[in-house]
Coordinates of C-alpha atoms in Angstrom, one line a residue:
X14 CA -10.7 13.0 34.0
X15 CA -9.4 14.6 30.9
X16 CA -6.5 13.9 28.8
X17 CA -4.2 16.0 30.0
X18 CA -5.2 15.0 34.1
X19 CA -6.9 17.5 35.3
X20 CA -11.0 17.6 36.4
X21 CA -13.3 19.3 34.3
X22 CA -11.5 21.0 31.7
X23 CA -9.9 19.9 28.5
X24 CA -6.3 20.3 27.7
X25 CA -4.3 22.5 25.4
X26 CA -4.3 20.4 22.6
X27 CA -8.4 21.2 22.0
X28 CA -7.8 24.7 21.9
X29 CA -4.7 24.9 19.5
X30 CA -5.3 25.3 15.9
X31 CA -4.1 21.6 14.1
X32 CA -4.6 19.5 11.6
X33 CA -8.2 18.7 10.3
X34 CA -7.7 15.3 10.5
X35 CA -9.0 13.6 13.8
X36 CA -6.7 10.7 13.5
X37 CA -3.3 12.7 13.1
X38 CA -4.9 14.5 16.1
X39 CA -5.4 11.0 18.1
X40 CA -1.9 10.1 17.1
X41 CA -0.4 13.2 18.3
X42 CA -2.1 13.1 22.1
X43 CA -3.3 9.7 22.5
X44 CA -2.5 7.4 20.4
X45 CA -3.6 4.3 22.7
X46 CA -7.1 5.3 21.4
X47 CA -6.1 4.6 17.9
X48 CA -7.9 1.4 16.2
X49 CA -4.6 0.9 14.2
X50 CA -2.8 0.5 17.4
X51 CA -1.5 -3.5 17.7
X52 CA -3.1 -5.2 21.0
X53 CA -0.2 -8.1 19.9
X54 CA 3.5 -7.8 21.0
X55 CA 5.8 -7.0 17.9
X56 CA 6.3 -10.5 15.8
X57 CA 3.0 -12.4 17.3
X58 CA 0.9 -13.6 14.5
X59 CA -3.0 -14.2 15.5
X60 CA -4.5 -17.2 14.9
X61 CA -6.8 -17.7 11.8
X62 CA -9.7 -18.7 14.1
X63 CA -9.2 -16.5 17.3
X64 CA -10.9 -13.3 16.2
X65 CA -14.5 -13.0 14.4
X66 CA -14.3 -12.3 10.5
X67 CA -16.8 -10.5 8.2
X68 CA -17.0 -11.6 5.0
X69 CA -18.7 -10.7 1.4
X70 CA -19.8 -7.3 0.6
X71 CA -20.5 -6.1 -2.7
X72 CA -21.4 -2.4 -4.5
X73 CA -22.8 -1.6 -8.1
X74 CA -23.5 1.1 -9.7
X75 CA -26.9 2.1 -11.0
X76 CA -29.0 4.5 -12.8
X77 CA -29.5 6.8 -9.9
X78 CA -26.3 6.6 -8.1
X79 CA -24.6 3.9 -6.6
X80 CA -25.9 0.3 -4.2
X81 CA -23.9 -1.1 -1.6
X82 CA -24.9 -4.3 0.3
X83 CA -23.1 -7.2 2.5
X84 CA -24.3 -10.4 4.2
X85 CA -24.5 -11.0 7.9
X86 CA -22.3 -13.5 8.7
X87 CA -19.0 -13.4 10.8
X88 CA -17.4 -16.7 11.1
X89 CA -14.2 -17.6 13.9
X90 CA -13.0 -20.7 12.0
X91 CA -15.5 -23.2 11.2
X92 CA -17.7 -21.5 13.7
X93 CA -20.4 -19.1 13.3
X94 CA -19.9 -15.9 15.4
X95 CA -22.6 -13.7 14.8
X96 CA -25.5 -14.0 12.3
X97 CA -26.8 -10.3 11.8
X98 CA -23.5 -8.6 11.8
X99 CA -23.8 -5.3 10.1
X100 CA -21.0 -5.0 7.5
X101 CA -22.7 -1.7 5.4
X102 CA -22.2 1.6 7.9
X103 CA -22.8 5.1 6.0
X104 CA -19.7 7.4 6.5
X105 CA -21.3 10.5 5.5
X106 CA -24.2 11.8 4.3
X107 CA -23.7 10.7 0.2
X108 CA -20.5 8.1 1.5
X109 CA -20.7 4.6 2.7
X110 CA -18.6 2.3 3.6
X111 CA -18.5 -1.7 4.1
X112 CA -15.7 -4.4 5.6
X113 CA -14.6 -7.3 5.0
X114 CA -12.1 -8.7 7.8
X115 CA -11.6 -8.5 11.6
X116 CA -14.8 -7.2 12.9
X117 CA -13.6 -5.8 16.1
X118 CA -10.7 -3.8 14.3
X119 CA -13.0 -2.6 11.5
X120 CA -16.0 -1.6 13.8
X121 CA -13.6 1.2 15.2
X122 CA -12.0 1.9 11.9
X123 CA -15.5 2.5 10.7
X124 CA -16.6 4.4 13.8
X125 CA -12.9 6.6 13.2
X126 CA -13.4 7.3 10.1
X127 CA -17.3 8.7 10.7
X128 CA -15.3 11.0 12.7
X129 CA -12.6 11.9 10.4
X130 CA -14.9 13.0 8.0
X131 CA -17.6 14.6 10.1
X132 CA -14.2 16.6 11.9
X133 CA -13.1 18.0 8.6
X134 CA -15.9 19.5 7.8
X135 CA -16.2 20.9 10.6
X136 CA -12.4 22.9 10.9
X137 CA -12.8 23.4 7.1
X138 CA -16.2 24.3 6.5
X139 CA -16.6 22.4 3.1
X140 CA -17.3 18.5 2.8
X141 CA -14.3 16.4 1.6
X142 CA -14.4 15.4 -2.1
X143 CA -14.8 11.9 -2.7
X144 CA -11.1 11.6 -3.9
X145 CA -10.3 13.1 -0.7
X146 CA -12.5 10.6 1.4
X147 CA -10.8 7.4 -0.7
X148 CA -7.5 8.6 0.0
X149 CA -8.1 9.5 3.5
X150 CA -9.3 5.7 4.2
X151 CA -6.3 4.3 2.0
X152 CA -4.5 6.5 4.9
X153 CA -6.1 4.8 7.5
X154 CA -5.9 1.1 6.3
X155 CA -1.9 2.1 5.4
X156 CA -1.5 2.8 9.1
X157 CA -2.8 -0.8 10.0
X158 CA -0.5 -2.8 7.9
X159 CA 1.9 -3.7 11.3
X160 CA -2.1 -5.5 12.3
X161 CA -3.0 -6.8 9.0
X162 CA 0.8 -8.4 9.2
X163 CA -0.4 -9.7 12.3
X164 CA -3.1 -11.4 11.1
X165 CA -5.4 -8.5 11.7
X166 CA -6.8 -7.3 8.4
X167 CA -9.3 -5.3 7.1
X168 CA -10.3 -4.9 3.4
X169 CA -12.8 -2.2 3.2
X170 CA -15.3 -0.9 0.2
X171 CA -16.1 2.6 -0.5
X172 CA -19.2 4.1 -2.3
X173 CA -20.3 7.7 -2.9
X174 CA -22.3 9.6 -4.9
X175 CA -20.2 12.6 -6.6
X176 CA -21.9 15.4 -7.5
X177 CA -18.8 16.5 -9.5
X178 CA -18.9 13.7 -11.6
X179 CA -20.4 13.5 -15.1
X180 CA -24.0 12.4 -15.3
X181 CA -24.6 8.9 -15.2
X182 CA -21.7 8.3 -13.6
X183 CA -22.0 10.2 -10.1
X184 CA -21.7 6.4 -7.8
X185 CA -18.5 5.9 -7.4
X186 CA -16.7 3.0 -6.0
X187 CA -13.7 1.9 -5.0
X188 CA -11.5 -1.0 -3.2
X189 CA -8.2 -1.0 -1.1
X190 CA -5.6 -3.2 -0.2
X191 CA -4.1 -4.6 3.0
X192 CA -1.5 -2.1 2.1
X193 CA -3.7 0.8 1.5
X194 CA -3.6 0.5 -2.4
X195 CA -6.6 2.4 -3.8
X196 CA -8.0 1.5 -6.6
X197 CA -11.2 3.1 -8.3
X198 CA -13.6 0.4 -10.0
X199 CA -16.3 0.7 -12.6
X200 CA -19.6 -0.7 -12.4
X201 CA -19.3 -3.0 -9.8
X202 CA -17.1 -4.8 -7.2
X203 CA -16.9 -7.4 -4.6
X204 CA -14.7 -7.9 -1.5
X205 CA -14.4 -10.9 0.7
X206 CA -14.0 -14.5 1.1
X207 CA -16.9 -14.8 -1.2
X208 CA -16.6 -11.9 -3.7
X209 CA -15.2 -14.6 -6.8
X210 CA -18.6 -16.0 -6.8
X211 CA -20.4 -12.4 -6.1
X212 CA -18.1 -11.0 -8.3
X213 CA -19.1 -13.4 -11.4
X214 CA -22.5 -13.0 -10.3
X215 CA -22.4 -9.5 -11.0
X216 CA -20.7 -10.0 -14.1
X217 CA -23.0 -12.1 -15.7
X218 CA -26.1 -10.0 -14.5
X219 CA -24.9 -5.9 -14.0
X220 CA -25.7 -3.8 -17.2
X221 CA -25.6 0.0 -17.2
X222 CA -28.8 1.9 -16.4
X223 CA -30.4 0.0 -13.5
X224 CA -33.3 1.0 -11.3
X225 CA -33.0 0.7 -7.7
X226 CA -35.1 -2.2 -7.5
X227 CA -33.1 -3.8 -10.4
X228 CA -29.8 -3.2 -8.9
X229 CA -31.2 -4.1 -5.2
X230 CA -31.8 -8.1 -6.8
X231 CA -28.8 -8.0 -8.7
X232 CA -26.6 -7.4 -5.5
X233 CA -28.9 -10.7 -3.8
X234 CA -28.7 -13.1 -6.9
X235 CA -24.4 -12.3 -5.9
X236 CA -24.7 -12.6 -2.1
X237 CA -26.8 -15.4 -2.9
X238 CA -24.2 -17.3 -5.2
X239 CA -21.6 -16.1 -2.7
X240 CA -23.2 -17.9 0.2
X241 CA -23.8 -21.2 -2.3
X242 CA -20.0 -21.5 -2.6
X243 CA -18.5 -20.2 0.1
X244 CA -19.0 -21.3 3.7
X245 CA -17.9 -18.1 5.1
X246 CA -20.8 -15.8 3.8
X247 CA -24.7 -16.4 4.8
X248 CA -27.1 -16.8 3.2
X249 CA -30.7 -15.1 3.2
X250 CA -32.4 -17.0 6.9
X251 CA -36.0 -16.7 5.6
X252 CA -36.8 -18.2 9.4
X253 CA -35.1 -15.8 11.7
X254 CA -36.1 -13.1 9.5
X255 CA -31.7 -12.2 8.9
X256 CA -31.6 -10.4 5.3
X257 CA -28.6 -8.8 3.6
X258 CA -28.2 -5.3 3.9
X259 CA -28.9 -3.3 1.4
X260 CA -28.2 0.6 1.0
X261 CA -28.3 3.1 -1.8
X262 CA -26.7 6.6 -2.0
X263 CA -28.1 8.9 -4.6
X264 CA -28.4 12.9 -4.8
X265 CA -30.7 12.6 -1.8
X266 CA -28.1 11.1 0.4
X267 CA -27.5 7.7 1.5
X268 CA -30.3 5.8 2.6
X269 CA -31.1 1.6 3.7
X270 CA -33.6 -0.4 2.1
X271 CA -36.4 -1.2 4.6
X272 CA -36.1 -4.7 6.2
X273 CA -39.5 -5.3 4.5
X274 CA -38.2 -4.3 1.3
X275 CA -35.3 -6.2 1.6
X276 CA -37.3 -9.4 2.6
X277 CA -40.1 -8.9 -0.1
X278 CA -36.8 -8.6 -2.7
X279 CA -35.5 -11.9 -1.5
X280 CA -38.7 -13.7 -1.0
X281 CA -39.0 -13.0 -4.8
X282 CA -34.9 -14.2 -5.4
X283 CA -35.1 -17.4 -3.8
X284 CA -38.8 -18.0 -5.3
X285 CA -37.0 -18.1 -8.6
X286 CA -34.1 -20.1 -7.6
X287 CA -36.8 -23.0 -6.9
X288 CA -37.0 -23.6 -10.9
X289 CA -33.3 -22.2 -11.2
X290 CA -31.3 -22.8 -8.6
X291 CA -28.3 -21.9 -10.2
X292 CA -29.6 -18.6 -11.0
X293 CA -30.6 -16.4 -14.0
X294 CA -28.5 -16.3 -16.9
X295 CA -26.8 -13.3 -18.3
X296 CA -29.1 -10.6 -20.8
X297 CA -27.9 -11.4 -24.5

């Protein structure tokens, strides 16, 4: 059944020239479909521990473009929900994007804005600029403020590399608000329950230039300190073989560390928090 009833064919609305974005296109002929649409009746509030939340993800930039990486936890109170939740989803080919928040609700928000961007490009012919794909998510993340009233938030993260930018600063990054604030950071940045630990991790250890490998153990030592101090985020499970993600996005496109890299990398982290568990010390 299509959406305007009948068998086997699709309505008007997919052969009349519109708006190149998918979601004003949703909104226009079926809105129900729409992630930003509240499952709650007008003035419920959800309860803290009734839906699964995603936690600390992090992105820095480095000498090549830019790193983004996320524990695995999700937690429903004092609960554990899910232990290998994947928080780091590429958007576009140099664009990804991780969540912190309502897992359920981001998942789609992730999965609609995939769409968004892969739909422009293909009613206008040219990529969207990275400005273009920030503002287009503050967009989205504006239209769920009625859910993130509700108790149904989302705080995304955005990295890209830009072409257009100067060299040596092509990875971009930048944060949002509940309210769809967008806000372009430099260097680095951390989202989350846990990101005041991350985020002083990466303080005391990010300097400009990094290799990939550099910036890849950076982003652990700040997970790492993130899970230390904050129940919400998870740590590295050397047992169950669970590891951050890790992905980079350089002129080649985005691309995830190997899950052996990713282990070796850690393996190496929590080898040196044996003599120093509180971790390394800032570069003088």
């Amino acid at each position: 059944m299509t959406a305007n009833g009948t068998e086997g064919r699709l309505g008007e609305e997919f052969f009349t020239p519109g708006t190149s974005s998918f979601a004003r296109f949703l909104a226009a002929h079926r809105p129900e479909l729409l992630p930003t649409r509240s499952p709650l009746p007008a003035g419920t509030v959800a309860a803290p521990d009734a839906f699964p939340h995603g936690t600390t993800v992090l992105a820095l930039a480095h000498r090549d473009g830019v790193l983004i990486a996320g524990d695995r936890r999700a937690t429903m109170g004092n609960l554990i929900a899910q232990r290998d939740l994947e928080k780091v989803h590429p958007a576009d080919d140099h664009t990804a994007v991780a969540f912190a928040g309502t897992v359920g609700l981001a998942l789609d928000m992730v999965k609609l804005y995939q769409v968004e961007l892969t739909h422009f490009e293909k009613i206008e012919g040219i990529p969207m600029t990275l400005d273009g794909k920030a503002r287009r998510l503050a967009t989205m993340i504006r239209e769920n403020l009625d859910q993130a009233m509700q108790g149904l938030a989302v705080v995304p993260l955005l990295a890209g590399y830009d072409p257009k930018a100067p060299e040596g600063a092509r990875g971009r990054i930048f944060s949002f608000d509940v309210a769809g604030g967008l806000y372009e950071k430099r260097a680095f940045h951390a989202e989350g329950s846990g990101s005041p630990y991350a985020g002083g991790a990466l303080k005391k250890l990010y300097r400009p230039g990094l290799t990939r490998r550099e910036a890849a153990l950076v982003a652990l030592q700040a997970l790492y300190d993130a899970a230390d101090d904050d129940s919400a985020t998870g740590g590295p499970d050397l047992n169950r073989r669970i590891f951050p993600l890790v992905s980079v996005i350089t002129e080649d496109g985005f691309e995830r560390l190997p899950e052996s890299e990713t282990a070796d990398l850690t393996r190496e982290m929590v080898a040196q928090r044996q003599s120093r568990p509180d971790g390394p010390g800032a570069e003088s």
